[in-house]
Coordinates of C-alpha atoms and ligand atoms in Angstrom, one line a residue:
X19 CA 72.9 102.6 75.0
X20 CA 74.6 100.2 77.4
X21 CA 74.4 96.4 77.3
X22 CA 72.7 94.4 80.0
X23 CA 73.1 91.0 81.6
X24 CA 70.2 89.1 83.1
X25 CA 70.2 85.8 85.1
X26 CA 67.6 83.4 83.8
X27 CA 67.0 80.6 86.4
X28 CA 65.7 77.1 85.8
X29 CA 62.6 75.7 87.5
X30 CA 61.5 72.5 89.0
X31 CA 57.9 71.3 89.6
X32 CA 57.3 70.5 93.2
X33 CA 53.9 69.1 92.4
X34 CA 52.4 68.4 89.0
X35 CA 48.8 67.3 88.6
X36 CA 46.6 67.3 85.5
X37 CA 42.9 67.9 86.0
X38 CA 41.8 66.7 82.5
X39 CA 42.0 67.6 78.8
X40 CA 40.5 70.9 77.5
X41 CA 38.5 71.4 74.3
X42 CA 41.5 73.2 72.8
X43 CA 43.6 70.1 73.2
X44 CA 45.8 71.4 76.0
X45 CA 45.8 69.7 79.4
X46 CA 44.4 71.5 82.5
X47 CA 47.5 71.8 84.8
X48 CA 47.8 72.3 88.5
X49 CA 51.5 72.6 89.3
X50 CA 53.7 74.3 91.9
X51 CA 56.8 75.7 90.2
X52 CA 59.9 76.8 92.0
X53 CA 63.1 78.5 90.6
X54 CA 66.4 77.0 91.5
X55 CA 69.9 78.4 91.5
X56 CA 71.0 77.1 88.1
X57 CA 70.8 79.9 85.5
X58 CA 71.6 80.9 82.0
X59 CA 73.2 84.3 81.6
X60 CA 71.6 86.4 78.9
X61 CA 73.5 89.5 77.6
X62 CA 71.6 92.0 75.4
X63 CA 73.4 94.5 73.2
X64 CA 71.3 97.1 71.3
X65 CA 71.6 97.2 67.5
X66 CA 70.1 99.4 64.9
X67 CA 68.4 96.5 63.2
X68 CA 68.0 92.7 63.2
X69 CA 67.9 90.1 65.9
X70 CA 71.1 88.0 66.3
X71 CA 71.6 85.1 68.7
X72 CA 75.0 83.8 69.8
X73 CA 75.6 81.1 72.4
X74 CA 78.2 78.8 73.9
X75 CA 75.8 75.8 73.4
X76 CA 75.7 73.5 70.4
X77 CA 72.2 72.3 71.3
X78 CA 70.0 75.3 70.8
X79 CA 68.7 76.9 67.6
X80 CA 70.1 80.4 66.5
X81 CA 67.2 81.5 64.4
X82 CA 63.5 82.3 64.9
X83 CA 62.8 78.9 66.6
X84 CA 64.8 80.1 69.6
X85 CA 62.4 81.2 72.3
X86 CA 64.7 84.1 73.1
X87 CA 64.5 85.3 69.5
X88 CA 60.7 85.0 69.6
X89 CA 60.5 87.0 72.8
X90 CA 62.8 89.8 71.3
X91 CA 60.7 89.9 68.1
X92 CA 57.5 90.2 70.0
X93 CA 58.5 92.9 72.5
X94 CA 60.5 95.0 70.0
X95 CA 57.7 95.0 67.4
X96 CA 55.4 96.5 70.0
X97 CA 58.0 98.9 71.5
X98 CA 60.5 100.0 68.9
X99 CA 59.7 98.3 65.5
X100 CA 62.7 98.1 63.2
X101 CA 65.2 98.3 66.0
X102 CA 67.4 95.2 66.7
X103 CA 69.3 93.4 69.5
X104 CA 72.1 91.0 69.8
X105 CA 71.4 88.2 72.4
X106 CA 74.2 86.2 73.9
X107 CA 73.0 83.1 75.7
X108 CA 75.4 81.6 78.1
X109 CA 73.7 78.2 78.4
X110 CA 74.1 76.5 81.8
X111 CA 70.7 74.8 82.1
X112 CA 70.5 71.4 80.3
X113 CA 68.4 71.6 77.1
X114 CA 65.2 69.6 76.8
X115 CA 65.4 68.6 80.5
X116 CA 62.1 69.6 82.0
X117 CA 63.8 72.6 83.6
X118 CA 62.3 75.4 81.4
X119 CA 65.6 76.4 79.9
X120 CA 64.2 77.9 76.8
X121 CA 61.2 79.5 78.6
X122 CA 63.4 81.3 81.1
X123 CA 65.7 82.7 78.3
X124 CA 62.5 84.1 76.7
X125 CA 61.4 85.6 80.0
X126 CA 64.8 87.2 80.6
X127 CA 64.7 88.7 77.1
X128 CA 61.3 90.3 77.7
X129 CA 62.4 91.8 81.1
X130 CA 65.7 92.8 79.7
X131 CA 64.4 94.6 76.5
X132 CA 61.7 96.3 78.5
X133 CA 64.4 97.7 80.8
X134 CA 67.1 98.4 78.1
X135 CA 64.8 100.1 75.6
X136 CA 62.7 101.8 78.3
X137 CA 59.6 100.2 76.8
X138 CA 57.6 100.7 80.0
X139 CA 55.3 97.7 79.6
X140 CA 53.5 96.8 82.8
X141 CA 54.1 93.5 84.6
X142 CA 50.7 92.4 83.3
X143 CA 51.5 93.3 79.7
X144 CA 54.8 91.4 79.9
X145 CA 53.1 88.4 81.4
X146 CA 50.6 88.4 78.5
X147 CA 53.4 88.5 76.0
X148 CA 55.2 85.7 77.9
X149 CA 52.1 83.4 77.9
X150 CA 51.8 83.9 74.1
X151 CA 55.4 82.6 73.6
X152 CA 55.1 79.4 75.6
X153 CA 53.4 77.7 78.6
X154 CA 56.2 78.1 81.1
X155 CA 57.4 81.6 80.0
X156 CA 54.9 83.5 82.2
X157 CA 56.1 81.7 85.4
X158 CA 59.7 82.3 84.5
X159 CA 58.9 86.1 84.3
X160 CA 57.0 86.0 87.6
X161 CA 59.8 86.8 90.0
X162 CA 60.2 90.6 90.3
X163 CA 63.2 91.9 88.4
X164 CA 65.6 94.5 89.9
X165 CA 68.9 96.2 88.9
X166 CA 71.4 95.7 91.7
X167 CA 74.2 97.3 89.7
X168 CA 74.1 99.1 86.4
X169 CA 73.9 96.7 83.4
X170 CA 72.7 93.8 85.5
X171 CA 69.1 92.6 86.0
X172 CA 68.2 89.9 88.5
X173 CA 65.0 88.2 89.5
X174 CA 64.1 87.9 93.1
X175 CA 63.1 84.3 92.3
X176 CA 59.6 82.8 92.2
X177 CA 57.5 80.0 93.6
X178 CA 54.0 79.9 92.1
X179 CA 50.9 77.8 91.6
X180 CA 50.3 77.5 87.9
X181 CA 46.9 76.5 86.5
X182 CA 45.4 76.4 83.0
X183 CA 48.1 75.9 80.4
X184 CA 50.6 77.2 83.1
X185 CA 49.7 80.9 82.5
X186 CA 47.3 81.4 85.4
X187 CA 49.7 82.1 88.2
X188 CA 49.3 82.6 91.9
X189 CA 52.4 83.7 93.9
X190 CA 53.3 81.5 96.9
X191 CA 55.4 82.3 100.0
X192 CA 59.1 82.6 99.5
X193 CA 60.8 79.5 101.0
X194 CA 64.4 78.3 100.6
X195 CA 65.0 74.6 99.9
X196 CA 68.7 74.3 100.8
X197 CA 69.8 71.0 99.4
X198 CA 68.4 70.1 96.0
X199 CA 70.1 67.5 93.7
X200 CA 69.2 67.5 90.0
X201 CA 70.2 64.5 87.8
X202 CA 69.7 64.9 84.0
X203 CA 70.1 61.5 82.3
X204 CA 71.8 61.5 78.9
X205 CA 68.6 61.2 76.8
X206 CA 65.8 63.5 75.9
X207 CA 62.0 63.1 76.2
X208 CA 59.5 64.8 73.9
X209 CA 57.1 66.9 76.0
X210 CA 54.4 66.5 73.4
X211 CA 54.8 62.7 73.4
X212 CA 54.7 62.4 77.2
X213 CA 51.5 64.5 77.4
X214 CA 49.8 62.7 74.6
X215 CA 50.5 59.3 76.1
X216 CA 49.1 60.2 79.6
X217 CA 46.3 58.0 80.8
X218 CA 45.0 59.6 84.0
X219 CA 43.1 56.4 84.9
X220 CA 46.4 54.5 85.0
X221 CA 48.2 57.0 87.3
X222 CA 48.9 55.5 90.7
X223 CA 50.3 58.5 92.6
X224 CA 48.8 62.0 92.6
X225 CA 50.2 65.0 94.5
X226 CA 48.2 66.2 97.5
X227 CA 48.3 69.9 96.5
X228 CA 46.0 71.2 99.3
X229 CA 48.2 69.7 102.0
X230 CA 51.3 70.7 100.2
X231 CA 50.3 74.3 100.2
X232 CA 49.4 74.3 103.9
X233 CA 52.8 72.8 104.8
X234 CA 54.6 75.1 102.4
X235 CA 52.9 78.2 103.9
X236 CA 54.0 77.0 107.4
X237 CA 57.6 76.9 106.1
X238 CA 57.9 73.2 106.9
X239 CA 60.3 72.3 104.1
X240 CA 61.0 68.8 105.5
X241 CA 57.4 67.7 105.3
X242 CA 56.4 69.1 101.9
X243 CA 58.0 65.9 100.5
X244 CA 55.1 63.8 101.8
X245 CA 52.6 65.5 99.4
X246 CA 54.7 65.9 96.3
X247 CA 54.2 63.9 93.1
X248 CA 54.2 64.3 89.3
X249 CA 51.5 62.5 87.4
X250 CA 53.6 62.5 84.2
X251 CA 56.1 60.1 85.7
X252 CA 53.7 57.3 84.9
X253 CA 54.4 57.9 81.2
X254 CA 58.0 58.9 81.3
X255 CA 59.1 55.9 83.5
X256 CA 57.3 53.5 81.2
X257 CA 59.2 55.0 78.3
X258 CA 62.5 55.3 80.1
X259 CA 62.8 53.1 83.2
X260 CA 66.1 54.7 84.0
X261 CA 64.1 57.6 85.4
X262 CA 62.5 55.3 88.0
X263 CA 65.9 53.8 88.8
X264 CA 67.4 57.2 89.5
X265 CA 64.5 58.1 91.7
X266 CA 64.8 54.9 93.8
X267 CA 68.5 55.3 94.1
X268 CA 68.1 58.9 95.4
X269 CA 65.6 57.8 98.0
X270 CA 67.9 55.0 99.1
X271 CA 70.7 57.5 99.5
X272 CA 68.7 59.5 102.0
X273 CA 66.6 61.9 99.9
X274 CA 63.3 63.0 101.5
X275 CA 61.8 62.7 98.1
X276 CA 62.8 62.4 94.5
X277 CA 60.6 63.5 91.6
X278 CA 60.8 64.0 87.9
X279 CA 60.6 67.7 86.9
X280 CA 58.0 68.7 84.3
X281 CA 57.8 66.1 81.5
X282 CA 61.4 65.0 82.3
X283 CA 63.8 63.5 82.0
X284 CA 65.5 65.4 84.9
X285 CA 65.0 64.0 88.3
X286 CA 65.4 66.2 91.4
X287 CA 65.7 65.2 95.0
X288 CA 65.4 67.1 98.3
X289 CA 67.9 66.2 100.9
X290 CA 67.7 66.8 104.7
X291 CA 71.4 67.9 105.1
X292 CA 74.5 68.9 103.2
X293 CA 76.5 65.8 104.0
X294 CA 74.0 63.2 102.6
X295 CA 73.4 65.5 99.6
X296 CA 77.1 65.7 98.8
X297 CA 77.5 61.9 99.0
X298 CA 74.7 61.4 96.6
X299 CA 76.1 64.2 94.3
X300 CA 79.5 62.4 94.2
X301 CA 77.9 59.0 93.4
X302 CA 75.8 60.4 90.5
X303 CA 78.6 62.6 89.2
X304 CA 80.7 59.5 88.6
X305 CA 78.0 58.3 86.2
X306 CA 76.2 61.3 84.7
X307 CA 77.6 64.4 83.1
X308 CA 74.8 66.7 84.1
X309 CA 74.4 66.6 87.9
X310 CA 73.8 69.7 90.1
X311 CA 73.7 70.3 93.8
X312 CA 72.1 73.6 94.5
X313 CA 69.4 75.4 96.5
X314 CA 66.5 77.6 95.6
X315 CA 67.1 80.7 93.5
X316 CA 66.9 83.9 95.5
X317 CA 68.4 87.3 94.9
X318 CA 67.9 90.5 96.8
X319 CA 66.8 90.8 100.5
Ligands
ATP427 P1 60.0 72.9 79.7 O1 60.5 72.5 81.1 O2 59.5 74.3 79.6 O3 59.1 71.9 79.0 P2 62.5 71.9 78.7 O4 63.4 72.2 79.8 O5 61.9 70.5 78.6 O6 61.3 73.0 78.8 P3 64.0 73.4 76.8 O7 65.4 73.3 77.4 O8 63.3 74.7 76.9 O9 63.1 72.2 77.3 O10 64.2 72.9 75.3 C1 63.2 72.4 74.6 C2 63.4 72.6 73.1 O11 63.4 74.0 72.8 C3 64.7 72.2 72.6 O12 64.5 71.3 71.5 C4 65.5 73.4 72.1 O13 66.1 73.2 70.8 C5 64.4 74.4 71.9 N1 64.8 75.8 72.3 C6 64.5 76.9 71.7 N2 65.0 78.0 72.3 C7 65.8 77.5 73.3 C8 66.6 78.1 74.3 N3 66.8 79.5 74.4 N4 67.1 77.3 75.2 C9 66.9 76.0 75.2 N5 66.2 75.4 74.3 C10 65.6 76.1 73.3

């Protein structure tokens, strides 16, 4: 059996709203997620037994705590129990950044093993496995996968509205945001801590999701910025004021908007043109190690 390489793209949250807390302890989310052209590369190699992870990163676990390992264990146990796989993760997405780096690796492993071992699980079955692994995994699996060349699997890229814990997904129109700048400050934030400290009554800025969707559907990328917001910023900026400072600086440099992604700490900005975006990229690159100027993720026609 051949090996296969899969691109696993990061996501940003164009809007993030929380509608309340559920009886099971989770928050009821309403968020628009969008894949961007920053991706890990996952290579799967069939083995007769055992799951082995190898990576170029010193920041991710190699054992069962790795979401890619969890995904492999789940799908192989249903498809070919006892059979193994070697997973090489070329890590390009910053870890613990609010960019779904672990979730997208898990999604790529599900899609890749389904293909490589000819498991023939339906899209719905894969999405259910994804949701059982983690909140963002189903979204990361949402873009349709295709094989442009033998041994390569790509996603067409996804934008979706996610509700519930993030697993209730509704596909949105494909739109390309051409100039996105992501700045990941040199500290981590705990997702659990940020959610647990959220006080919705203290939030000053909520996204206007209804208007966002109308403008998005029209293809008016410039004006989506008016309706974007992330309610978790109220917590993260209080804990780490640097996030607020990065946002203000990006706006001053000409961004249409700048927002924290997920529970942070990454901040992304949307720029109106390449020149202004490059200037901001240079300025931040002098100060931060993890800065990316990119566009939306899209593969295929
Ligand atoms: P999200 O946006 O979904 O909340 P995140 O971008 O904040 O995720 P991740 O990069 O997924 O965060 O990492 C969060 C934690 O998950 C880290 O502590 C890391 O050790 C662990 N982890 C497990 N598997 C992976 C993986 N394959 N890649 C990255 N992190 C992983």
